[in-house]
GROMACS .gro file of C-alpha atoms in nm:
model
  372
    1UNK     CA    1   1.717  -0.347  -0.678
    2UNK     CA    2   1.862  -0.141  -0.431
    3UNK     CA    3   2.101   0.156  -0.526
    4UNK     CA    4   2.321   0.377  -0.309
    5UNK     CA    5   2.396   0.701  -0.442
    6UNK     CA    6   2.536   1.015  -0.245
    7UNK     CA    7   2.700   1.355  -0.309
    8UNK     CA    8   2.519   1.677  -0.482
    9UNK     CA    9   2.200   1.623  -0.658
   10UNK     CA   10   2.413   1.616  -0.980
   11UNK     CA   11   2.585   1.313  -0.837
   12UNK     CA   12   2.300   1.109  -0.681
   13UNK     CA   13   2.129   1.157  -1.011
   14UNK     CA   14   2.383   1.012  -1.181
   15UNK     CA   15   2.417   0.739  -1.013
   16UNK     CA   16   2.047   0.644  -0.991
   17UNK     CA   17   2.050   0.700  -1.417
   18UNK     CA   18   2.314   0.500  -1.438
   19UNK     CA   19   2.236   0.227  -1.192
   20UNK     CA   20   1.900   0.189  -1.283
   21UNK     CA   21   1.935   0.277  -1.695
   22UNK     CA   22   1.750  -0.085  -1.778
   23UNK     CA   23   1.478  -0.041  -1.590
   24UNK     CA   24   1.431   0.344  -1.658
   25UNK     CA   25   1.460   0.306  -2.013
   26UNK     CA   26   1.155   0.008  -1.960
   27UNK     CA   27   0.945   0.269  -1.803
   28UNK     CA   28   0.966   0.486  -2.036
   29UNK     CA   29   0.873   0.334  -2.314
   30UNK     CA   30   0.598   0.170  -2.160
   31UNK     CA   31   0.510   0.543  -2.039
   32UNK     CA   32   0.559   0.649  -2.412
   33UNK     CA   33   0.308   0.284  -2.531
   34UNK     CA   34   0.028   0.407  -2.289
   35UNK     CA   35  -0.024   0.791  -2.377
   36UNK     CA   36   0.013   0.695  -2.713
   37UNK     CA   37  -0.247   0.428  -2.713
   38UNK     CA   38  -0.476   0.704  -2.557
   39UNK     CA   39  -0.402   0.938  -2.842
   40UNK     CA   40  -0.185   1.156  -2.725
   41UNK     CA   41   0.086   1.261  -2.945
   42UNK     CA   42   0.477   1.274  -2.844
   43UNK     CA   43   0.518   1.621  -2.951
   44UNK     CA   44   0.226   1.696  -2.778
   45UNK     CA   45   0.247   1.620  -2.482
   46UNK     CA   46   0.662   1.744  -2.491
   47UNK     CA   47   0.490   2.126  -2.569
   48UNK     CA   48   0.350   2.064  -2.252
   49UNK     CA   49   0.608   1.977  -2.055
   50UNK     CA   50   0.781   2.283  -2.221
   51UNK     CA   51   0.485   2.511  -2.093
   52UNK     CA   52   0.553   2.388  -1.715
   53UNK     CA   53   0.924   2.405  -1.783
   54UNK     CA   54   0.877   2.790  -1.867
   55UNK     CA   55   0.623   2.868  -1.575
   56UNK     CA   56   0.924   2.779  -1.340
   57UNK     CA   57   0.690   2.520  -1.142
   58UNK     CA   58   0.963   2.293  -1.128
   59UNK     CA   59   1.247   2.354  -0.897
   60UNK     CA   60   1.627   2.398  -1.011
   61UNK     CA   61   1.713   2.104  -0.777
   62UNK     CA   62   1.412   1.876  -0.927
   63UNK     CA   63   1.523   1.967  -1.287
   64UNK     CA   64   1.920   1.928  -1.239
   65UNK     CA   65   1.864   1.562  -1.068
   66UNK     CA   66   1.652   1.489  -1.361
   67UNK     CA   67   1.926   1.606  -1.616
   68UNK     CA   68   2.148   1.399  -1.428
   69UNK     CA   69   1.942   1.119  -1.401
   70UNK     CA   70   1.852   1.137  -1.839
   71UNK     CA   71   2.205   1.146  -1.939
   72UNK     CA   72   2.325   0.817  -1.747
   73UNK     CA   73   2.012   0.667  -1.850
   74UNK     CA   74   2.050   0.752  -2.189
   75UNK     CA   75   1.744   0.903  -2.252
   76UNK     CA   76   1.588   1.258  -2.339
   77UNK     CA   77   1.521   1.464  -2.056
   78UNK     CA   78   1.203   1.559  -2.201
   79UNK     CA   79   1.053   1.179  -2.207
   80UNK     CA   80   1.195   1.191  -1.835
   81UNK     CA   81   1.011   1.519  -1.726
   82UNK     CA   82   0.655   1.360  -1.913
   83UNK     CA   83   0.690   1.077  -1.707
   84UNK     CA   84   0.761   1.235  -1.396
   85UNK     CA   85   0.491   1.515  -1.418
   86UNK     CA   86   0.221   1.270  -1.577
   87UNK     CA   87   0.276   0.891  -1.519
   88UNK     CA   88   0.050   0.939  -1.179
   89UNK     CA   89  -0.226   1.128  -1.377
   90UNK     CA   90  -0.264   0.749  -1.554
   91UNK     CA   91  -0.152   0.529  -1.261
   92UNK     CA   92  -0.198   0.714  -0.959
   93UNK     CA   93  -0.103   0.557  -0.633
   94UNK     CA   94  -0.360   0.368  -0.401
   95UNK     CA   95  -0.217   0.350  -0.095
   96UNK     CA   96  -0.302   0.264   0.262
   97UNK     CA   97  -0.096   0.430   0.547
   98UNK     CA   98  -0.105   0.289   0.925
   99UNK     CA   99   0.054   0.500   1.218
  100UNK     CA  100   0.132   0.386   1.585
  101UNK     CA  101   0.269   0.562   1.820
  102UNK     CA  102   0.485   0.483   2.122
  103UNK     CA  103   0.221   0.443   2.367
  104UNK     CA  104   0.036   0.242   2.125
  105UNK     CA  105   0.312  -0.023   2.043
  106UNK     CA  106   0.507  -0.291   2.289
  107UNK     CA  107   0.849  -0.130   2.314
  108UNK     CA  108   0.755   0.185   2.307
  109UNK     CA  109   0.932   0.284   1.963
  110UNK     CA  110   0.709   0.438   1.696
  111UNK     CA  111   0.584   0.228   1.370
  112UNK     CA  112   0.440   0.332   1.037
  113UNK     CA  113   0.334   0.086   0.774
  114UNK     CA  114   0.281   0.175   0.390
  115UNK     CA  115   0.125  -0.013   0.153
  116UNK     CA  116   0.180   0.108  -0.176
  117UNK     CA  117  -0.066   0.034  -0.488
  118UNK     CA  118  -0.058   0.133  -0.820
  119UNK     CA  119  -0.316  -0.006  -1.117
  120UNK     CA  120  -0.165  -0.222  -1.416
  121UNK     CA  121  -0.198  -0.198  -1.756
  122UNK     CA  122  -0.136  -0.424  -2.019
  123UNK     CA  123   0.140  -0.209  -2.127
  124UNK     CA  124   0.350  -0.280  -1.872
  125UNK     CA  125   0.507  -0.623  -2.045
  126UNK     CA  126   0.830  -0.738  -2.048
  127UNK     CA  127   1.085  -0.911  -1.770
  128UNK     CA  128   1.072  -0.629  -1.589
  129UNK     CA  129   0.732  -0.616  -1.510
  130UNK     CA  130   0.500  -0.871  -1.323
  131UNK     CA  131   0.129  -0.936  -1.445
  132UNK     CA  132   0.149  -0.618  -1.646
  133UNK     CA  133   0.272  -0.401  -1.294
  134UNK     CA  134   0.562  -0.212  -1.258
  135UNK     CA  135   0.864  -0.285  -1.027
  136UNK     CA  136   0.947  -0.076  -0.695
  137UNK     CA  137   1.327  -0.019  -0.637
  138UNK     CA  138   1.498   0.069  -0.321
  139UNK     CA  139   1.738   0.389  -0.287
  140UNK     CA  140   1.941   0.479  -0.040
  141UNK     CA  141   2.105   0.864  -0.084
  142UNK     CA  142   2.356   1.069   0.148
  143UNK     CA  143   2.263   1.444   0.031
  144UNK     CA  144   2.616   1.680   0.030
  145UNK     CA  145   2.419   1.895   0.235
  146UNK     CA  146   2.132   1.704   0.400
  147UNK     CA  147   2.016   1.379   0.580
  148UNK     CA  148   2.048   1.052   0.482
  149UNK     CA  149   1.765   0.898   0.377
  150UNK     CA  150   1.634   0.534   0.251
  151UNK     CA  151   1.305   0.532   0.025
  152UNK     CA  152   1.101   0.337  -0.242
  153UNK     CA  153   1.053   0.490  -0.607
  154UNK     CA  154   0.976   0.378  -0.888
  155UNK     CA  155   1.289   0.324  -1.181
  156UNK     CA  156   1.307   0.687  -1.358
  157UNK     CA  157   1.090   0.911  -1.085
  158UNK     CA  158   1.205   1.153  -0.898
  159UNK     CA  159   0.906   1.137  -0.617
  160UNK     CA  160   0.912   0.876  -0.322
  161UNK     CA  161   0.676   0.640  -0.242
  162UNK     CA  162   0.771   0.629   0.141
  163UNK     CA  163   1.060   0.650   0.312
  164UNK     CA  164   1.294   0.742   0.647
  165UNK     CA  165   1.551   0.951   0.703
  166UNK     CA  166   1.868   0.893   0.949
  167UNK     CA  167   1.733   1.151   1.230
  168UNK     CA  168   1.406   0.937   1.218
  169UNK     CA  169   1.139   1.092   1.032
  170UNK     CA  170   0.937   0.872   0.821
  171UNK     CA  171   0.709   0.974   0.526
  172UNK     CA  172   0.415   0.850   0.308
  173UNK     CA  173   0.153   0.957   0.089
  174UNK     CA  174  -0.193   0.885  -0.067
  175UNK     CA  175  -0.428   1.026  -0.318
  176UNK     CA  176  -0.747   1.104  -0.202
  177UNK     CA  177  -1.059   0.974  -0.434
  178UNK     CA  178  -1.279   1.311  -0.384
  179UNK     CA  179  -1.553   1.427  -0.590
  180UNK     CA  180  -1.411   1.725  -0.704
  181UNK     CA  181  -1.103   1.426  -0.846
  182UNK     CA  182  -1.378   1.284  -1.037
  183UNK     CA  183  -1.544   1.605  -1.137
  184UNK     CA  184  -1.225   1.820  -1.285
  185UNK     CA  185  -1.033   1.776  -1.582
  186UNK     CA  186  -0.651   1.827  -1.495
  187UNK     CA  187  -0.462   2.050  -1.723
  188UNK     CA  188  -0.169   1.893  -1.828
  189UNK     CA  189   0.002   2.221  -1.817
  190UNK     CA  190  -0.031   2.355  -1.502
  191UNK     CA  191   0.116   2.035  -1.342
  192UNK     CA  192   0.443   2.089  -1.128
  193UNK     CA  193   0.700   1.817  -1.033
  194UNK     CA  194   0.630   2.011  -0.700
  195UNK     CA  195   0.367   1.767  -0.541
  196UNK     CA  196   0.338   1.476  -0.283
  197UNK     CA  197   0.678   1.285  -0.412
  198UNK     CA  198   0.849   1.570  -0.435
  199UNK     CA  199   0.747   1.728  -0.075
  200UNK     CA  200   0.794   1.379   0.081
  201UNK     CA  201   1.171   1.386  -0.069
  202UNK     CA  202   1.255   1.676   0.078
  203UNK     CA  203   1.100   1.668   0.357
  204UNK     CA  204   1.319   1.332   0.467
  205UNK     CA  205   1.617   1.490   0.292
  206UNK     CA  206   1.621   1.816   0.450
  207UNK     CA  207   1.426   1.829   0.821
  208UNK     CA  208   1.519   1.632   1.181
  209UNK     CA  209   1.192   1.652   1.301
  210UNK     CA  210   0.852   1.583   1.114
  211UNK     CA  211   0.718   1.900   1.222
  212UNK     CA  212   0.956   2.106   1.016
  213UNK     CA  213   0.876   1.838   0.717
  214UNK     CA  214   0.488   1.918   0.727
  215UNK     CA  215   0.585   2.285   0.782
  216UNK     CA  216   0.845   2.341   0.462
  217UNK     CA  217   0.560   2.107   0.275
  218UNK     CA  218   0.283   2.315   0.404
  219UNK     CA  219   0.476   2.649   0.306
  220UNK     CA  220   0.483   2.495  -0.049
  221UNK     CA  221   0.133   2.393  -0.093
  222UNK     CA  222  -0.008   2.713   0.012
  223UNK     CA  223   0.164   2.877  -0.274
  224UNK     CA  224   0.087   2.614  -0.495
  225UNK     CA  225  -0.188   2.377  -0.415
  226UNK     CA  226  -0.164   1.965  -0.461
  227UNK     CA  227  -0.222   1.881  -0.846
  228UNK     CA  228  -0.445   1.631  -0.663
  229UNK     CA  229  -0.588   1.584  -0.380
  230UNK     CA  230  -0.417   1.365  -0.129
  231UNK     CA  231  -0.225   1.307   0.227
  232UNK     CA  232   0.086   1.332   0.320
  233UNK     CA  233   0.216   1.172   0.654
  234UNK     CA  234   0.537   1.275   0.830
  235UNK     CA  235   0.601   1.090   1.150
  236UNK     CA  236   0.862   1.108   1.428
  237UNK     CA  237   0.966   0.951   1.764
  238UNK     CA  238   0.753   1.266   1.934
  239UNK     CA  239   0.460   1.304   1.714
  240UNK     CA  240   0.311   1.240   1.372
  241UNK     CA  241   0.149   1.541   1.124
  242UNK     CA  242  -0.092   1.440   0.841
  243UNK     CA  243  -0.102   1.751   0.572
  244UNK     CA  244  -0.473   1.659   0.348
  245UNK     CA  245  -0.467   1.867   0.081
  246UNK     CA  246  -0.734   1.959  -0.224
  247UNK     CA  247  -0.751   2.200  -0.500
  248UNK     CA  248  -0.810   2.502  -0.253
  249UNK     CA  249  -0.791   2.362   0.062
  250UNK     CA  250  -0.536   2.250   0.363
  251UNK     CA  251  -0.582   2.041   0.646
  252UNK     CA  252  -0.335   1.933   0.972
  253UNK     CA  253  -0.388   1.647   1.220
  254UNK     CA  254  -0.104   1.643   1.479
  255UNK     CA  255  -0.073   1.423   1.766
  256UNK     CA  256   0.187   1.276   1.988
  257UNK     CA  257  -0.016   0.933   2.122
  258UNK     CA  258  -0.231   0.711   1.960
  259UNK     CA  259  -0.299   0.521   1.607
  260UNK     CA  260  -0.371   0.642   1.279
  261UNK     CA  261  -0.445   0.569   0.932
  262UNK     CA  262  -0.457   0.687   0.573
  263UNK     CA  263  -0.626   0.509   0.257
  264UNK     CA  264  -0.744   0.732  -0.022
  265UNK     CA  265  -0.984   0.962   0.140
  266UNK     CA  266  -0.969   1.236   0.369
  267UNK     CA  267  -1.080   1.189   0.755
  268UNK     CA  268  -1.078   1.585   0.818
  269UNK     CA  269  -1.145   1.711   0.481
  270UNK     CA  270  -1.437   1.443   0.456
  271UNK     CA  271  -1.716   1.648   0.293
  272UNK     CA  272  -1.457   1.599   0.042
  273UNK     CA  273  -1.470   1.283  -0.006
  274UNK     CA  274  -1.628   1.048  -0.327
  275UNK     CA  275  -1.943   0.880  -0.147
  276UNK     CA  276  -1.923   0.643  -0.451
  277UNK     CA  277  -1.553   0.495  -0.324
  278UNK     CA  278  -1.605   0.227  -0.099
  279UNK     CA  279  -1.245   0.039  -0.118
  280UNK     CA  280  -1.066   0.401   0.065
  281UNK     CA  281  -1.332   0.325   0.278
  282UNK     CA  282  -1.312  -0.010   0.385
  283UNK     CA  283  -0.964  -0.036   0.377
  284UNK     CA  284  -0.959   0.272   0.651
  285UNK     CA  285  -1.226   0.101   0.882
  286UNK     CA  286  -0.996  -0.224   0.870
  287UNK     CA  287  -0.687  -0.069   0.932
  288UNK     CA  288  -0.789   0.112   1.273
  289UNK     CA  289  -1.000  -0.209   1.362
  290UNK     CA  290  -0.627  -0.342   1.354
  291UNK     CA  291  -0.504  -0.072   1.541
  292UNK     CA  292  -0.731  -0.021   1.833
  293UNK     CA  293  -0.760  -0.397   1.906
  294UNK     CA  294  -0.377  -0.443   1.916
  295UNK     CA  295  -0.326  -0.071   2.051
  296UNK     CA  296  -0.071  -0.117   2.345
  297UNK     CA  297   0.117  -0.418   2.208
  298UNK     CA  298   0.178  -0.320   1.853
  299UNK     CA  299   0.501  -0.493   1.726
  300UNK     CA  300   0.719  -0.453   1.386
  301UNK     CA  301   0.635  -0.812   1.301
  302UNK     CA  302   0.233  -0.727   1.341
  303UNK     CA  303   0.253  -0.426   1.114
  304UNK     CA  304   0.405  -0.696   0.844
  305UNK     CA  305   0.082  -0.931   0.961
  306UNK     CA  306  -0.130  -0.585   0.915
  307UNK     CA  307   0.017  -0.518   0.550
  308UNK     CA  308  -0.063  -0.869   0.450
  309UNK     CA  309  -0.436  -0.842   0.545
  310UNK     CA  310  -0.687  -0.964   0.310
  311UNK     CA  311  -1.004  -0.906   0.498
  312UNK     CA  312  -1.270  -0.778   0.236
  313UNK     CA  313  -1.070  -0.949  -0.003
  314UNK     CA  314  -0.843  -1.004  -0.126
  315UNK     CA  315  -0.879  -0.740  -0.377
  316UNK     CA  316  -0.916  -0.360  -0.434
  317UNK     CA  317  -1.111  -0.345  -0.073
  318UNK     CA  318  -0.795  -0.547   0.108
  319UNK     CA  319  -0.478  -0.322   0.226
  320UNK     CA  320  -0.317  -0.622   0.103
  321UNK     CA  321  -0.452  -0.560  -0.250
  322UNK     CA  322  -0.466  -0.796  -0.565
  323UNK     CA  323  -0.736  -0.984  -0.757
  324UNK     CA  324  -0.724  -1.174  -1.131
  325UNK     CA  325  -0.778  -0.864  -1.355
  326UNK     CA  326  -0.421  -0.656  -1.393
  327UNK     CA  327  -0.613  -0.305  -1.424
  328UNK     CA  328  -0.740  -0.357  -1.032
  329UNK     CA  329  -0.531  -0.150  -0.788
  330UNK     CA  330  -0.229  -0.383  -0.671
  331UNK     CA  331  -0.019  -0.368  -0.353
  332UNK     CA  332   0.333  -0.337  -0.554
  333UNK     CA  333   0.587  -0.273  -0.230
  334UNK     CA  334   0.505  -0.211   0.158
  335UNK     CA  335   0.754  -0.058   0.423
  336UNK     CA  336   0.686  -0.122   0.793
  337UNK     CA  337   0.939   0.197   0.932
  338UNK     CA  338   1.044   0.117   1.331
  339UNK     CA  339   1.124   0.484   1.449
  340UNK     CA  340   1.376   0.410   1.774
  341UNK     CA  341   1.238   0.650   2.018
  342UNK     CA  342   1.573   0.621   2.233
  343UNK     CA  343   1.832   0.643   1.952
  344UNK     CA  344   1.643   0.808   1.623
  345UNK     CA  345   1.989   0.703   1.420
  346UNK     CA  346   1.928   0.372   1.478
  347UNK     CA  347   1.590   0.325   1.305
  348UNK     CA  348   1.516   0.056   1.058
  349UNK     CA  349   1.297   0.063   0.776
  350UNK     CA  350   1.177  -0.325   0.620
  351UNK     CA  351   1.058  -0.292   0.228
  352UNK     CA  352   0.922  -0.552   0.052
  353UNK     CA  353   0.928  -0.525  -0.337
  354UNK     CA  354   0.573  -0.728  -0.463
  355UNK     CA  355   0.295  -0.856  -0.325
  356UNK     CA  356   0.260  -0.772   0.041
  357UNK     CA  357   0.125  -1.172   0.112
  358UNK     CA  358   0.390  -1.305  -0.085
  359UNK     CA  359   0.710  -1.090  -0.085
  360UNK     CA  360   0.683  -1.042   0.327
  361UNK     CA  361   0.741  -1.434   0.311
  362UNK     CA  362   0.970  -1.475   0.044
  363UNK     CA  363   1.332  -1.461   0.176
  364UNK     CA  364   1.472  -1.247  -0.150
  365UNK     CA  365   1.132  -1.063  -0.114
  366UNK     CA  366   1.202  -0.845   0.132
  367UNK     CA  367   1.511  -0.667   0.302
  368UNK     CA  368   1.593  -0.441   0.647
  369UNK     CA  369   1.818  -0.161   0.652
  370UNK     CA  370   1.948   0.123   0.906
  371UNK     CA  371   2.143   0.422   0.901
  372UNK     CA  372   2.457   0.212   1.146
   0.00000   0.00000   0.00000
């Protein structure tokens, strides 16, 4: 599905709510199914969402989109907020992130490649779903006052998965497996719509350059630190800036030349990261074994070979991920982002909604769009 919305953020959340009601309204309740099964009551788990309304940790812009987005959905804003704030403390994202820049690819443009993963559960049933996974959708949204920008969420959130703005700054995220993830128990109530999604959204909404992305994100997450740990990538035709982030704890790699990649671990913040996780690892050795051997002649069509990849696999230690068992991490979209270094508005960013090996191929799989 791909929806077009534009105007003020009461607008574009309307339209996405109303656009999108069917397959909001399926989230939800499969949301609603898998708390439940876990023992967590409705009205439990809405007195939390209450708390983090009260403590102001959500932004006035987050919450009016959100409002916007329940009523032409048709569904209470509070089952909205739960799943926003928590759906990613069940599922989280397992994602794989590959960066090369224009001395490292054939034309000279800039290319990032996201892969973007998410573990099933059985559920997620129903025709909207596939093997108990959810469904990726593409939007595309002109902010009143803002950029442009085309991205991949999931029906009902807020948050991006990855995406690219008309001035050419492209975005994506992963959460890093640390063992201080493993080792704390989240509070429910101190969780903020502020986080990865969130920063990544405005970031592409709101800066020309991916400097003053990571800065505006960074200016955030100093006064309120990630919910859990992870990267965020902003990249440009000059230069790429990865933010890692922990409970107490920043981190900034910036260059201008070169490749670069992201699973879920940390490559500055290492001493950070879960010695017991050897998929983030893998999948990070394999993806800059792809890049160095190809640096120099890096194309758009070999990213799309790259996000296919099922060395170590296929499976959870493949960037192309699936297996036979629904609860193992599976890639559920990828976006190869071509950042024109000549003409930034003329930038294209491929998505493919599935399988990485299959939907790449498929020729309703996948689709290209630009800012022209």
């Amino acid at each position: 599905m791909l929806i077009f919305a534009e105007g003020d953020v009461y607008e574009r959340g309307s339209t996405v709510g109303r656009e999108a009601r069917n397959q909001i309204k399926q989230n939800i309740e499969n949301f609603t199914a898998l708390y439940t099964s876990r023992g967590i009551s409705r009205t439990s788990l809405f007195n939390k969402v209450g708390k983090v309304r009260k403590s102001g940790n959500i932004p006035e812009e987050c919450l009016l989109y959100l409002e916007a987005m329940a009523q032409n959905a048709s569904i209470k804003l509070n089952d909205l907020l739960a799943y926003n704030l928590y759906i990613n403390l069940f599922h989280p994202d397992e994602c794989t992130v590959l960066i090369a820049m224009r001395d490292s690819t054939k034309d000279g443009d800039v290319l990032v490649l996201k892969n973007s993963d998410k573990i099933g559960s059985e559920k997620l049933v129903g025709d909207k779903y596939y093997n108990h996974k959810e469904i990726n959708v593409v939007i595309a949204e002109k902010p009143e006052n803002g950029y442009a920008f085309i991205a991949v969420a999931a029906a009902g959130e807020i948050s991006i998965k990855m995406g690219l703005n008309e001035k050419g700054v492209a975005t994506g995220s992963n959460i890093s497996r640390t063992w201080e993830l493993k080792q704390k128990k989240v509070d429910l109530t101190g969780l903020r719509a502020l986080d990865r999604g969130w920063l990544m959204r405005e970031g592409v909404s709101k800066n020309s350059t991916a400097r003053n992305a990571a800065t505006t994100a960074l200016n955030n997450l100093i006064a309120n630190p990630m919910s859990t740990p992870g990267n965020i990538e902003f990249v440009d035709s000059e230069e790429a800036v990865i933010i890692e982030g922990s409970y107490d704890r920043l981190a900034v790699q910036k260059t201008g030349t070169g490749v670069l990649a992201r699973s879920n671990r940390f490559v500055i913040l290492e001493s950070l990261n879960d010695n017991e996780d050897v998929s983030s690892y893998v999948r990070y050795i394999r993806a800059m074994q792809l890049l160095n051997k190809n640096k120099g002649q890096i194309t758009e069509d070999m990213m799309i070979t790259f996000s296919q990849d099922h060395e170590n696999g296929p499976g959870p230690n493949s960037i192309c991920r699936h297996g036979y068992d629904f609860r193992e991490e599976t890639s559920l979209s990828a976006a190869v982002m071509k950042i024109n270094v000549s003409d930034p508005s003329s930038s294209t960013i491929h998505v493919c909604l599935g399988k990485p090996c299959h939907a790449w191929r498929a020729k309703d799989g996948n689709i290209k769009l630009n800012f022209k």
